[in-house]
PDB file of C-alpha atoms in Angstrom:
ATOM      1  CA  UNK A   1       0.417  30.270 -10.398  1.00  0.00           C
ATOM      2  CA  UNK A   2       3.191  27.796  -9.649  1.00  0.00           C
ATOM      3  CA  UNK A   3       6.816  27.709 -10.867  1.00  0.00           C
ATOM      4  CA  UNK A   4       8.793  24.513 -11.398  1.00  0.00           C
ATOM      5  CA  UNK A   5      12.066  24.617  -9.447  1.00  0.00           C
ATOM      6  CA  UNK A   6      13.393  21.087  -9.901  1.00  0.00           C
ATOM      7  CA  UNK A   7      14.853  19.675 -13.095  1.00  0.00           C
ATOM      8  CA  UNK A   8      13.051  16.344 -12.560  1.00  0.00           C
ATOM      9  CA  UNK A   9      12.112  14.820 -15.906  1.00  0.00           C
ATOM     10  CA  UNK A  10       8.783  13.470 -17.176  1.00  0.00           C
ATOM     11  CA  UNK A  11       6.411  15.684 -15.154  1.00  0.00           C
ATOM     12  CA  UNK A  12       3.503  16.700 -17.386  1.00  0.00           C
ATOM     13  CA  UNK A  13       0.110  18.404 -17.290  1.00  0.00           C
ATOM     14  CA  UNK A  14      -2.691  15.826 -17.412  1.00  0.00           C
ATOM     15  CA  UNK A  15      -6.459  15.728 -17.000  1.00  0.00           C
ATOM     16  CA  UNK A  16      -8.851  12.801 -17.562  1.00  0.00           C
ATOM     17  CA  UNK A  17      -7.818  12.416 -21.180  1.00  0.00           C
ATOM     18  CA  UNK A  18      -8.696  13.170 -24.753  1.00  0.00           C
ATOM     19  CA  UNK A  19     -11.687  11.152 -25.916  1.00  0.00           C
ATOM     20  CA  UNK A  20     -13.404  10.829 -29.273  1.00  0.00           C
ATOM     21  CA  UNK A  21     -10.320  11.152 -31.484  1.00  0.00           C
ATOM     22  CA  UNK A  22      -9.053   7.560 -31.721  1.00  0.00           C
ATOM     23  CA  UNK A  23     -10.457   7.308 -35.225  1.00  0.00           C
ATOM     24  CA  UNK A  24      -8.106  10.122 -36.262  1.00  0.00           C
ATOM     25  CA  UNK A  25      -5.081   8.390 -34.791  1.00  0.00           C
ATOM     26  CA  UNK A  26      -5.018  10.465 -31.593  1.00  0.00           C
ATOM     27  CA  UNK A  27      -4.629   8.534 -28.337  1.00  0.00           C
ATOM     28  CA  UNK A  28      -6.358   9.368 -25.065  1.00  0.00           C
ATOM     29  CA  UNK A  29      -3.428  10.463 -22.858  1.00  0.00           C
ATOM     30  CA  UNK A  30      -4.639  11.608 -19.421  1.00  0.00           C
ATOM     31  CA  UNK A  31      -3.664  10.792 -15.850  1.00  0.00           C
ATOM     32  CA  UNK A  32      -2.143   7.367 -15.258  1.00  0.00           C
ATOM     33  CA  UNK A  33      -3.994   7.334 -11.914  1.00  0.00           C
ATOM     34  CA  UNK A  34      -7.311   8.988 -12.726  1.00  0.00           C
ATOM     35  CA  UNK A  35      -8.718   8.226  -9.281  1.00  0.00           C
ATOM     36  CA  UNK A  36      -6.032  10.322  -7.568  1.00  0.00           C
ATOM     37  CA  UNK A  37      -6.589  13.165 -10.026  1.00  0.00           C
ATOM     38  CA  UNK A  38     -10.316  13.157  -9.283  1.00  0.00           C
ATOM     39  CA  UNK A  39      -9.695  13.035  -5.515  1.00  0.00           C
ATOM     40  CA  UNK A  40      -7.414  16.059  -5.705  1.00  0.00           C
ATOM     41  CA  UNK A  41     -10.004  18.001  -7.649  1.00  0.00           C
ATOM     42  CA  UNK A  42     -12.793  17.018  -5.251  1.00  0.00           C
ATOM     43  CA  UNK A  43     -10.703  18.250  -2.323  1.00  0.00           C
ATOM     44  CA  UNK A  44     -10.392  21.655  -4.005  1.00  0.00           C
ATOM     45  CA  UNK A  45     -13.939  21.987  -5.308  1.00  0.00           C
ATOM     46  CA  UNK A  46     -12.730  21.763  -8.918  1.00  0.00           C
ATOM     47  CA  UNK A  47     -14.430  19.997 -11.775  1.00  0.00           C
ATOM     48  CA  UNK A  48     -13.456  16.314 -11.562  1.00  0.00           C
ATOM     49  CA  UNK A  49     -11.443  16.461 -14.760  1.00  0.00           C
ATOM     50  CA  UNK A  50      -9.502  19.660 -14.084  1.00  0.00           C
ATOM     51  CA  UNK A  51      -5.874  19.476 -15.203  1.00  0.00           C
ATOM     52  CA  UNK A  52      -3.068  18.877 -12.697  1.00  0.00           C
ATOM     53  CA  UNK A  53       0.656  18.160 -12.662  1.00  0.00           C
ATOM     54  CA  UNK A  54       1.522  14.449 -12.847  1.00  0.00           C
ATOM     55  CA  UNK A  55       4.907  13.644 -11.301  1.00  0.00           C
ATOM     56  CA  UNK A  56       6.492  10.201 -11.915  1.00  0.00           C
ATOM     57  CA  UNK A  57      10.088  10.961 -10.844  1.00  0.00           C
ATOM     58  CA  UNK A  58      11.321  12.426  -7.574  1.00  0.00           C
ATOM     59  CA  UNK A  59      12.345  14.592  -5.795  1.00  0.00           C
ATOM     60  CA  UNK A  60      10.170  17.402  -7.130  1.00  0.00           C
ATOM     61  CA  UNK A  61      10.071  21.074  -6.108  1.00  0.00           C
ATOM     62  CA  UNK A  62       7.833  23.973  -7.071  1.00  0.00           C
ATOM     63  CA  UNK A  63       7.312  27.524  -5.790  1.00  0.00           C
ATOM     64  CA  UNK A  64       3.962  29.257  -5.509  1.00  0.00           C
ATOM     65  CA  UNK A  65       4.057  32.632  -7.261  1.00  0.00           C
ATOM     66  CA  UNK A  66       0.618  33.590  -5.918  1.00  0.00           C
ATOM     67  CA  UNK A  67      -1.513  32.542  -2.963  1.00  0.00           C
ATOM     68  CA  UNK A  68      -3.187  29.285  -3.947  1.00  0.00           C
ATOM     69  CA  UNK A  69      -5.022  26.344  -2.423  1.00  0.00           C
ATOM     70  CA  UNK A  70      -3.599  23.034  -3.627  1.00  0.00           C
ATOM     71  CA  UNK A  71      -3.800  19.309  -3.006  1.00  0.00           C
ATOM     72  CA  UNK A  72      -1.225  16.529  -3.287  1.00  0.00           C
ATOM     73  CA  UNK A  73      -2.645  13.088  -4.061  1.00  0.00           C
ATOM     74  CA  UNK A  74      -1.460   9.740  -5.398  1.00  0.00           C
ATOM     75  CA  UNK A  75       1.877   8.365  -4.217  1.00  0.00           C
ATOM     76  CA  UNK A  76       2.823   8.817  -0.552  1.00  0.00           C
ATOM     77  CA  UNK A  77       5.830  11.041  -1.229  1.00  0.00           C
ATOM     78  CA  UNK A  78       6.543  12.888   2.012  1.00  0.00           C
ATOM     79  CA  UNK A  79       5.229  16.234   0.757  1.00  0.00           C
ATOM     80  CA  UNK A  80       6.274  19.388   2.606  1.00  0.00           C
ATOM     81  CA  UNK A  81       5.339  23.053   2.288  1.00  0.00           C
ATOM     82  CA  UNK A  82       8.232  25.232   3.488  1.00  0.00           C
ATOM     83  CA  UNK A  83       9.387  22.248   5.520  1.00  0.00           C
ATOM     84  CA  UNK A  84       5.974  21.569   7.112  1.00  0.00           C
ATOM     85  CA  UNK A  85       4.926  17.958   6.490  1.00  0.00           C
ATOM     86  CA  UNK A  86       1.702  17.292   4.586  1.00  0.00           C
ATOM     87  CA  UNK A  87      -0.123  13.946   4.882  1.00  0.00           C
ATOM     88  CA  UNK A  88      -1.085  12.059   1.695  1.00  0.00           C
ATOM     89  CA  UNK A  89      -4.299  13.115  -0.093  1.00  0.00           C
ATOM     90  CA  UNK A  90      -4.206  16.488   1.606  1.00  0.00           C
ATOM     91  CA  UNK A  91      -5.396  19.984   0.732  1.00  0.00           C
ATOM     92  CA  UNK A  92      -3.485  23.036   1.984  1.00  0.00           C
ATOM     93  CA  UNK A  93      -3.245  26.781   1.429  1.00  0.00           C
ATOM     94  CA  UNK A  94       0.015  28.126   0.057  1.00  0.00           C
ATOM     95  CA  UNK A  95       1.169  31.728   0.226  1.00  0.00           C
ATOM     96  CA  UNK A  96       3.205  33.410  -2.502  1.00  0.00           C
ATOM     97  CA  UNK A  97       6.856  32.391  -2.222  1.00  0.00           C
ATOM     98  CA  UNK A  98       6.290  29.125  -0.371  1.00  0.00           C
ATOM     99  CA  UNK A  99       8.008  26.008  -1.737  1.00  0.00           C
ATOM    100  CA  UNK A 100       6.382  22.607  -2.156  1.00  0.00           C
ATOM    101  CA  UNK A 101       8.714  19.596  -2.059  1.00  0.00           C
ATOM    102  CA  UNK A 102       7.870  15.977  -2.860  1.00  0.00           C
ATOM    103  CA  UNK A 103      10.296  13.252  -1.774  1.00  0.00           C
ATOM    104  CA  UNK A 104      10.790   9.682  -2.908  1.00  0.00           C
ATOM    105  CA  UNK A 105       7.518   7.716  -2.503  1.00  0.00           C
ATOM    106  CA  UNK A 106       7.109   5.160   0.264  1.00  0.00           C
ATOM    107  CA  UNK A 107       4.075   3.805  -1.595  1.00  0.00           C
ATOM    108  CA  UNK A 108       2.941   4.252  -5.178  1.00  0.00           C
ATOM    109  CA  UNK A 109       4.888   5.819  -8.032  1.00  0.00           C
ATOM    110  CA  UNK A 110       3.009   8.921  -9.250  1.00  0.00           C
ATOM    111  CA  UNK A 111       1.942  12.038  -7.399  1.00  0.00           C
ATOM    112  CA  UNK A 112      -0.513  14.708  -8.502  1.00  0.00           C
ATOM    113  CA  UNK A 113      -0.282  18.381  -7.605  1.00  0.00           C
ATOM    114  CA  UNK A 114      -3.742  19.867  -8.109  1.00  0.00           C
ATOM    115  CA  UNK A 115      -4.396  23.627  -7.957  1.00  0.00           C
ATOM    116  CA  UNK A 116      -7.634  25.375  -7.025  1.00  0.00           C
ATOM    117  CA  UNK A 117      -9.203  26.146 -10.386  1.00  0.00           C
ATOM    118  CA  UNK A 118      -7.044  23.561 -12.156  1.00  0.00           C
ATOM    119  CA  UNK A 119      -3.893  24.084 -14.213  1.00  0.00           C
ATOM    120  CA  UNK A 120      -4.952  26.586 -16.864  1.00  0.00           C
ATOM    121  CA  UNK A 121      -3.353  25.630 -20.173  1.00  0.00           C
ATOM    122  CA  UNK A 122      -5.140  25.673 -23.559  1.00  0.00           C
ATOM    123  CA  UNK A 123      -7.431  22.809 -24.497  1.00  0.00           C
ATOM    124  CA  UNK A 124      -6.489  20.805 -27.586  1.00  0.00           C
ATOM    125  CA  UNK A 125      -9.167  18.486 -28.977  1.00  0.00           C
ATOM    126  CA  UNK A 126     -11.174  18.881 -25.796  1.00  0.00           C
ATOM    127  CA  UNK A 127      -8.386  18.123 -23.308  1.00  0.00           C
ATOM    128  CA  UNK A 128      -5.474  19.807 -21.549  1.00  0.00           C
ATOM    129  CA  UNK A 129      -3.530  16.537 -21.334  1.00  0.00           C
ATOM    130  CA  UNK A 130       0.014  16.441 -22.678  1.00  0.00           C
ATOM    131  CA  UNK A 131       0.511  14.125 -25.654  1.00  0.00           C
ATOM    132  CA  UNK A 132       4.289  13.732 -25.771  1.00  0.00           C
ATOM    133  CA  UNK A 133       4.450  11.742 -29.010  1.00  0.00           C
ATOM    134  CA  UNK A 134       2.383  14.307 -30.900  1.00  0.00           C
ATOM    135  CA  UNK A 135       3.917  17.263 -29.034  1.00  0.00           C
ATOM    136  CA  UNK A 136       0.622  18.961 -28.258  1.00  0.00           C
ATOM    137  CA  UNK A 137      -1.552  19.653 -25.233  1.00  0.00           C
ATOM    138  CA  UNK A 138      -0.314  20.506 -21.756  1.00  0.00           C
ATOM    139  CA  UNK A 139       2.440  23.130 -21.764  1.00  0.00           C
ATOM    140  CA  UNK A 140       3.660  23.344 -25.364  1.00  0.00           C
ATOM    141  CA  UNK A 141       3.222  19.591 -25.768  1.00  0.00           C
ATOM    142  CA  UNK A 142       6.271  18.749 -23.677  1.00  0.00           C
ATOM    143  CA  UNK A 143       7.545  17.706 -20.269  1.00  0.00           C
ATOM    144  CA  UNK A 144       7.772  20.433 -17.660  1.00  0.00           C
ATOM    145  CA  UNK A 145      11.154  22.098 -17.218  1.00  0.00           C
ATOM    146  CA  UNK A 146      12.884  24.126 -14.555  1.00  0.00           C
ATOM    147  CA  UNK A 147      11.552  27.681 -14.663  1.00  0.00           C
ATOM    148  CA  UNK A 148       8.187  26.829 -16.239  1.00  0.00           C
ATOM    149  CA  UNK A 149       5.252  28.740 -14.783  1.00  0.00           C
ATOM    150  CA  UNK A 150       1.758  27.272 -14.764  1.00  0.00           C
ATOM    151  CA  UNK A 151      -1.259  29.479 -14.077  1.00  0.00           C
ATOM    152  CA  UNK A 152      -4.313  28.284 -12.165  1.00  0.00           C
ATOM    153  CA  UNK A 153      -7.869  28.796 -13.329  1.00  0.00           C
ATOM    154  CA  UNK A 154     -10.553  30.549 -11.342  1.00  0.00           C
ATOM    155  CA  UNK A 155     -11.401  28.499  -8.213  1.00  0.00           C
ATOM    156  CA  UNK A 156     -14.861  26.977  -8.188  1.00  0.00           C
ATOM    157  CA  UNK A 157     -15.422  27.698  -4.507  1.00  0.00           C
ATOM    158  CA  UNK A 158     -13.552  28.953  -1.476  1.00  0.00           C
ATOM    159  CA  UNK A 159     -13.195  25.805   0.592  1.00  0.00           C
ATOM    160  CA  UNK A 160     -11.503  24.798   3.789  1.00  0.00           C
ATOM    161  CA  UNK A 161      -7.871  23.718   3.815  1.00  0.00           C
ATOM    162  CA  UNK A 162      -5.622  21.583   5.989  1.00  0.00           C
ATOM    163  CA  UNK A 163      -7.605  18.363   5.743  1.00  0.00           C
ATOM    164  CA  UNK A 164      -7.535  15.187   3.706  1.00  0.00           C
ATOM    165  CA  UNK A 165      -9.311  11.990   2.700  1.00  0.00           C
ATOM    166  CA  UNK A 166      -8.557   8.281   2.689  1.00  0.00           C
ATOM    167  CA  UNK A 167      -6.084   6.785   0.253  1.00  0.00           C
ATOM    168  CA  UNK A 168      -7.757   4.856  -2.570  1.00  0.00           C
ATOM    169  CA  UNK A 169      -5.501   1.864  -1.900  1.00  0.00           C
ATOM    170  CA  UNK A 170      -6.911   1.646   1.632  1.00  0.00           C
ATOM    171  CA  UNK A 171     -10.526   2.154   0.621  1.00  0.00           C
ATOM    172  CA  UNK A 172     -10.289  -0.190  -2.400  1.00  0.00           C
ATOM    173  CA  UNK A 173      -7.653  -2.799  -1.524  1.00  0.00           C
ATOM    174  CA  UNK A 174      -6.846  -5.571  -3.991  1.00  0.00           C
ATOM    175  CA  UNK A 175      -3.935  -7.993  -3.822  1.00  0.00           C
ATOM    176  CA  UNK A 176      -3.017 -11.658  -4.234  1.00  0.00           C
ATOM    177  CA  UNK A 177      -0.701 -13.097  -1.599  1.00  0.00           C
ATOM    178  CA  UNK A 178       0.360  -9.586  -0.622  1.00  0.00           C
ATOM    179  CA  UNK A 179       1.174  -8.525  -4.205  1.00  0.00           C
ATOM    180  CA  UNK A 180      -0.856  -5.679  -5.796  1.00  0.00           C
ATOM    181  CA  UNK A 181      -3.341  -7.111  -8.282  1.00  0.00           C
ATOM    182  CA  UNK A 182      -5.438  -5.960 -11.237  1.00  0.00           C
ATOM    183  CA  UNK A 183      -8.483  -7.620 -12.759  1.00  0.00           C
ATOM    184  CA  UNK A 184      -8.253  -8.709 -16.388  1.00  0.00           C
ATOM    185  CA  UNK A 185     -10.806  -9.677 -19.037  1.00  0.00           C
ATOM    186  CA  UNK A 186      -9.613 -12.284 -21.575  1.00  0.00           C
ATOM    187  CA  UNK A 187      -9.308 -10.689 -25.033  1.00  0.00           C
ATOM    188  CA  UNK A 188      -9.748 -11.755 -28.659  1.00  0.00           C
ATOM    189  CA  UNK A 189      -6.677 -14.016 -29.040  1.00  0.00           C
ATOM    190  CA  UNK A 190      -6.735 -15.438 -25.491  1.00  0.00           C
ATOM    191  CA  UNK A 191      -7.845 -18.895 -26.657  1.00  0.00           C
ATOM    192  CA  UNK A 192      -4.971 -19.009 -29.163  1.00  0.00           C
ATOM    193  CA  UNK A 193      -2.493 -19.353 -26.263  1.00  0.00           C
ATOM    194  CA  UNK A 194      -1.623 -22.688 -24.714  1.00  0.00           C
ATOM    195  CA  UNK A 195      -3.296 -23.832 -21.521  1.00  0.00           C
ATOM    196  CA  UNK A 196       0.116 -23.642 -19.844  1.00  0.00           C
ATOM    197  CA  UNK A 197       0.511 -20.001 -20.902  1.00  0.00           C
ATOM    198  CA  UNK A 198      -2.958 -19.119 -19.669  1.00  0.00           C
ATOM    199  CA  UNK A 199      -2.326 -20.766 -16.301  1.00  0.00           C
ATOM    200  CA  UNK A 200       1.080 -19.090 -15.971  1.00  0.00           C
ATOM    201  CA  UNK A 201      -0.433 -15.667 -16.566  1.00  0.00           C
ATOM    202  CA  UNK A 202      -2.943 -15.984 -13.731  1.00  0.00           C
ATOM    203  CA  UNK A 203      -0.632 -17.804 -11.307  1.00  0.00           C
ATOM    204  CA  UNK A 204       2.591 -15.861 -11.797  1.00  0.00           C
ATOM    205  CA  UNK A 205       4.069 -12.645 -10.494  1.00  0.00           C
ATOM    206  CA  UNK A 206       4.960 -10.158 -13.225  1.00  0.00           C
ATOM    207  CA  UNK A 207       7.778  -7.650 -12.913  1.00  0.00           C
ATOM    208  CA  UNK A 208       7.290  -4.106 -14.239  1.00  0.00           C
ATOM    209  CA  UNK A 209      10.523  -3.626 -16.192  1.00  0.00           C
ATOM    210  CA  UNK A 210      12.581  -0.490 -16.764  1.00  0.00           C
ATOM    211  CA  UNK A 211      11.221  -0.380 -20.330  1.00  0.00           C
ATOM    212  CA  UNK A 212       7.880   0.816 -18.939  1.00  0.00           C
ATOM    213  CA  UNK A 213       6.438   4.328 -19.327  1.00  0.00           C
ATOM    214  CA  UNK A 214       3.228   6.177 -20.112  1.00  0.00           C
ATOM    215  CA  UNK A 215       3.036   4.426 -23.492  1.00  0.00           C
ATOM    216  CA  UNK A 216       3.130   0.897 -22.133  1.00  0.00           C
ATOM    217  CA  UNK A 217       4.277  -1.371 -19.320  1.00  0.00           C
ATOM    218  CA  UNK A 218       6.603  -4.156 -20.415  1.00  0.00           C
ATOM    219  CA  UNK A 219       6.359  -7.099 -18.037  1.00  0.00           C
ATOM    220  CA  UNK A 220       8.758  -9.911 -17.275  1.00  0.00           C
ATOM    221  CA  UNK A 221       7.757 -13.404 -16.258  1.00  0.00           C
ATOM    222  CA  UNK A 222       7.182 -16.866 -17.694  1.00  0.00           C
ATOM    223  CA  UNK A 223       6.814 -16.393 -21.488  1.00  0.00           C
ATOM    224  CA  UNK A 224       3.271 -16.579 -22.848  1.00  0.00           C
ATOM    225  CA  UNK A 225       3.392 -18.691 -25.993  1.00  0.00           C
ATOM    226  CA  UNK A 226       0.554 -19.366 -28.454  1.00  0.00           C
ATOM    227  CA  UNK A 227      -0.412 -22.852 -29.615  1.00  0.00           C
ATOM    228  CA  UNK A 228       1.020 -21.935 -33.027  1.00  0.00           C
ATOM    229  CA  UNK A 229       2.599 -18.792 -34.524  1.00  0.00           C
ATOM    230  CA  UNK A 230       0.089 -15.956 -34.799  1.00  0.00           C
ATOM    231  CA  UNK A 231      -0.058 -13.353 -37.537  1.00  0.00           C
ATOM    232  CA  UNK A 232      -2.521 -10.593 -36.607  1.00  0.00           C
ATOM    233  CA  UNK A 233      -3.298  -7.555 -38.734  1.00  0.00           C
ATOM    234  CA  UNK A 234      -2.923  -4.163 -37.110  1.00  0.00           C
ATOM    235  CA  UNK A 235      -6.113  -3.304 -35.256  1.00  0.00           C
ATOM    236  CA  UNK A 236      -7.499  -0.776 -32.799  1.00  0.00           C
ATOM    237  CA  UNK A 237      -6.272  -0.874 -29.203  1.00  0.00           C
ATOM    238  CA  UNK A 238      -6.995   1.151 -26.070  1.00  0.00           C
ATOM    239  CA  UNK A 239      -5.295   1.618 -22.685  1.00  0.00           C
ATOM    240  CA  UNK A 240      -5.367  -1.593 -20.674  1.00  0.00           C
ATOM    241  CA  UNK A 241      -4.989  -3.985 -23.617  1.00  0.00           C
ATOM    242  CA  UNK A 242      -2.368  -6.676 -22.963  1.00  0.00           C
ATOM    243  CA  UNK A 243      -0.476  -7.596 -26.119  1.00  0.00           C
ATOM    244  CA  UNK A 244       2.065 -10.389 -26.445  1.00  0.00           C
ATOM    245  CA  UNK A 245       5.007  -9.968 -28.861  1.00  0.00           C
ATOM    246  CA  UNK A 246       6.825 -12.973 -30.322  1.00  0.00           C
ATOM    247  CA  UNK A 247       9.124 -13.308 -27.290  1.00  0.00           C
ATOM    248  CA  UNK A 248       6.170 -14.006 -25.012  1.00  0.00           C
ATOM    249  CA  UNK A 249       6.709 -11.122 -22.555  1.00  0.00           C
ATOM    250  CA  UNK A 250       3.476  -9.093 -22.384  1.00  0.00           C
ATOM    251  CA  UNK A 251       3.062  -5.355 -22.899  1.00  0.00           C
ATOM    252  CA  UNK A 252       0.160  -3.484 -21.293  1.00  0.00           C
ATOM    253  CA  UNK A 253      -0.920  -0.420 -23.218  1.00  0.00           C
ATOM    254  CA  UNK A 254      -1.087   2.648 -20.955  1.00  0.00           C
ATOM    255  CA  UNK A 255      -2.530   6.159 -21.272  1.00  0.00           C
ATOM    256  CA  UNK A 256      -0.249   7.330 -24.092  1.00  0.00           C
ATOM    257  CA  UNK A 257      -0.784   4.148 -26.105  1.00  0.00           C
ATOM    258  CA  UNK A 258      -1.006   4.495 -29.860  1.00  0.00           C
ATOM    259  CA  UNK A 259      -4.506   3.764 -31.226  1.00  0.00           C
ATOM    260  CA  UNK A 260      -3.518   0.640 -33.182  1.00  0.00           C
ATOM    261  CA  UNK A 261      -1.174  -2.335 -32.967  1.00  0.00           C
ATOM    262  CA  UNK A 262      -0.617  -5.767 -34.447  1.00  0.00           C
ATOM    263  CA  UNK A 263       0.437  -8.036 -31.572  1.00  0.00           C
ATOM    264  CA  UNK A 264      -2.052 -10.661 -30.332  1.00  0.00           C
ATOM    265  CA  UNK A 265      -4.324  -9.457 -27.553  1.00  0.00           C
ATOM    266  CA  UNK A 266      -4.200 -11.738 -24.501  1.00  0.00           C
ATOM    267  CA  UNK A 267      -6.421  -9.713 -22.181  1.00  0.00           C
ATOM    268  CA  UNK A 268      -7.396  -6.255 -20.988  1.00  0.00           C
ATOM    269  CA  UNK A 269      -6.867  -4.704 -17.573  1.00  0.00           C
ATOM    270  CA  UNK A 270     -10.319  -3.385 -16.686  1.00  0.00           C
ATOM    271  CA  UNK A 271     -10.854   0.371 -16.666  1.00  0.00           C
ATOM    272  CA  UNK A 272     -11.628   0.329 -12.933  1.00  0.00           C
ATOM    273  CA  UNK A 273      -8.130  -1.005 -12.136  1.00  0.00           C
ATOM    274  CA  UNK A 274      -5.942   1.014 -14.500  1.00  0.00           C
ATOM    275  CA  UNK A 275      -5.229   3.496 -11.700  1.00  0.00           C
ATOM    276  CA  UNK A 276      -3.716   0.659  -9.655  1.00  0.00           C
ATOM    277  CA  UNK A 277      -1.379  -0.237 -12.493  1.00  0.00           C
ATOM    278  CA  UNK A 278      -0.482   3.412 -12.958  1.00  0.00           C
ATOM    279  CA  UNK A 279       0.835   3.439  -9.375  1.00  0.00           C
ATOM    280  CA  UNK A 280       2.971   0.279  -9.761  1.00  0.00           C
ATOM    281  CA  UNK A 281       6.637   1.338  -9.401  1.00  0.00           C
ATOM    282  CA  UNK A 282       9.291   0.280 -11.898  1.00  0.00           C
ATOM    283  CA  UNK A 283      10.867  -2.943 -10.654  1.00  0.00           C
ATOM    284  CA  UNK A 284       7.838  -3.949  -8.574  1.00  0.00           C
ATOM    285  CA  UNK A 285       5.704  -7.046  -9.139  1.00  0.00           C
ATOM    286  CA  UNK A 286       1.998  -7.312  -9.904  1.00  0.00           C
ATOM    287  CA  UNK A 287      -0.549 -10.130 -10.154  1.00  0.00           C
ATOM    288  CA  UNK A 288      -3.632 -10.558 -12.314  1.00  0.00           C
ATOM    289  CA  UNK A 289      -7.121 -11.829 -11.464  1.00  0.00           C
ATOM    290  CA  UNK A 290      -9.483 -13.387 -14.021  1.00  0.00           C
ATOM    291  CA  UNK A 291     -12.563 -11.204 -14.346  1.00  0.00           C
ATOM    292  CA  UNK A 292     -15.957 -11.351 -16.054  1.00  0.00           C
ATOM    293  CA  UNK A 293     -17.682  -8.454 -17.758  1.00  0.00           C
ATOM    294  CA  UNK A 294     -20.223  -8.248 -14.924  1.00  0.00           C
ATOM    295  CA  UNK A 295     -17.426  -8.129 -12.356  1.00  0.00           C
ATOM    296  CA  UNK A 296     -15.737  -5.354 -14.331  1.00  0.00           C
ATOM    297  CA  UNK A 297     -18.944  -3.301 -14.132  1.00  0.00           C
ATOM    298  CA  UNK A 298     -19.176  -3.996 -10.392  1.00  0.00           C
ATOM    299  CA  UNK A 299     -15.591  -2.734  -9.986  1.00  0.00           C
ATOM    300  CA  UNK A 300     -16.482   0.532 -11.737  1.00  0.00           C
ATOM    301  CA  UNK A 301     -19.450   0.879  -9.405  1.00  0.00           C
ATOM    302  CA  UNK A 302     -17.176   0.342  -6.378  1.00  0.00           C
ATOM    303  CA  UNK A 303     -14.937   3.170  -7.613  1.00  0.00           C
ATOM    304  CA  UNK A 304     -17.957   5.436  -8.039  1.00  0.00           C
ATOM    305  CA  UNK A 305     -19.207   4.539  -4.559  1.00  0.00           C
ATOM    306  CA  UNK A 306     -15.815   5.493  -3.090  1.00  0.00           C
ATOM    307  CA  UNK A 307     -15.876   8.851  -4.873  1.00  0.00           C
ATOM    308  CA  UNK A 308     -19.502   9.447  -3.837  1.00  0.00           C
ATOM    309  CA  UNK A 309     -18.611   8.723  -0.202  1.00  0.00           C
ATOM    310  CA  UNK A 310     -15.720  11.184  -0.499  1.00  0.00           C
ATOM    311  CA  UNK A 311     -18.048  13.863  -1.874  1.00  0.00           C
ATOM    312  CA  UNK A 312     -20.436  13.381   1.062  1.00  0.00           C
ATOM    313  CA  UNK A 313     -17.538  13.625   3.521  1.00  0.00           C
ATOM    314  CA  UNK A 314     -16.332  16.844   1.914  1.00  0.00           C
ATOM    315  CA  UNK A 315     -19.842  18.295   1.998  1.00  0.00           C
ATOM    316  CA  UNK A 316     -20.086  17.600   5.741  1.00  0.00           C
ATOM    317  CA  UNK A 317     -16.629  19.094   6.278  1.00  0.00           C
ATOM    318  CA  UNK A 318     -17.640  22.334   4.589  1.00  0.00           C
ATOM    319  CA  UNK A 319     -20.752  22.842   6.780  1.00  0.00           C
TER     320      UNK A 319
END
């Protein structure tokens, strides 16, 4: 069990998301950086989709109420346990009363605190993820608050501690001219935009504005304008879809996206790269790379290969 000490806002319980309910108007939710969540669970011997604490604002502090193995993954946030520094993507053993502190990230924007056995909150529609708009899932459907206590489930195995694995950004680097990049598939209304708008999207740097959150990332750059005004009926959307409102500044739907929307769809950030976008800090810049469907599948396979290599490394470490 772990107790939240800090009053840092927006920390929530998340797993890999709530799937199969879009038709009922229920979005997926889930970790903004699913790769880091999976890595933390692999380190602890948990099921890949076990729930963890997602932290987007810092500093963050929590106290262990019971002895517990844990892992901190995602953003490089200068984690310490009772003042002892912990490297990124690291698993450690905490004793009752010890305090975990996460500082301001030097890289990335979201950290994950994973507990052996996973964060044990009730499942709602097959997931423990917090859905803030609907106020369900996670801990009472809300952000974590000072004084909240989160129990851990039963650990899957007694593993070693005090070791770590490679950062995903090092194992799976992707940038354009030194700027973090994501691959994008053109979407249904892509050809309705001018050639100038299309070229500007691929060539430009896009700023992640302060109006960005788990629902969507609002970007700032050269406006993307259609050949003529577009009127699109509301239609189904999923995380990763890039919509363009009338002003021309795109919005990328993120994990808490609503299941439908009416803005034209310019493209879609591929599933394999959504974790990269989830780690883009507010105020930073990103680039986009044109991608084919086959390349999107190859990117998913590269992610799986990285996770498979991590599993083999952990198996060797436990021998």
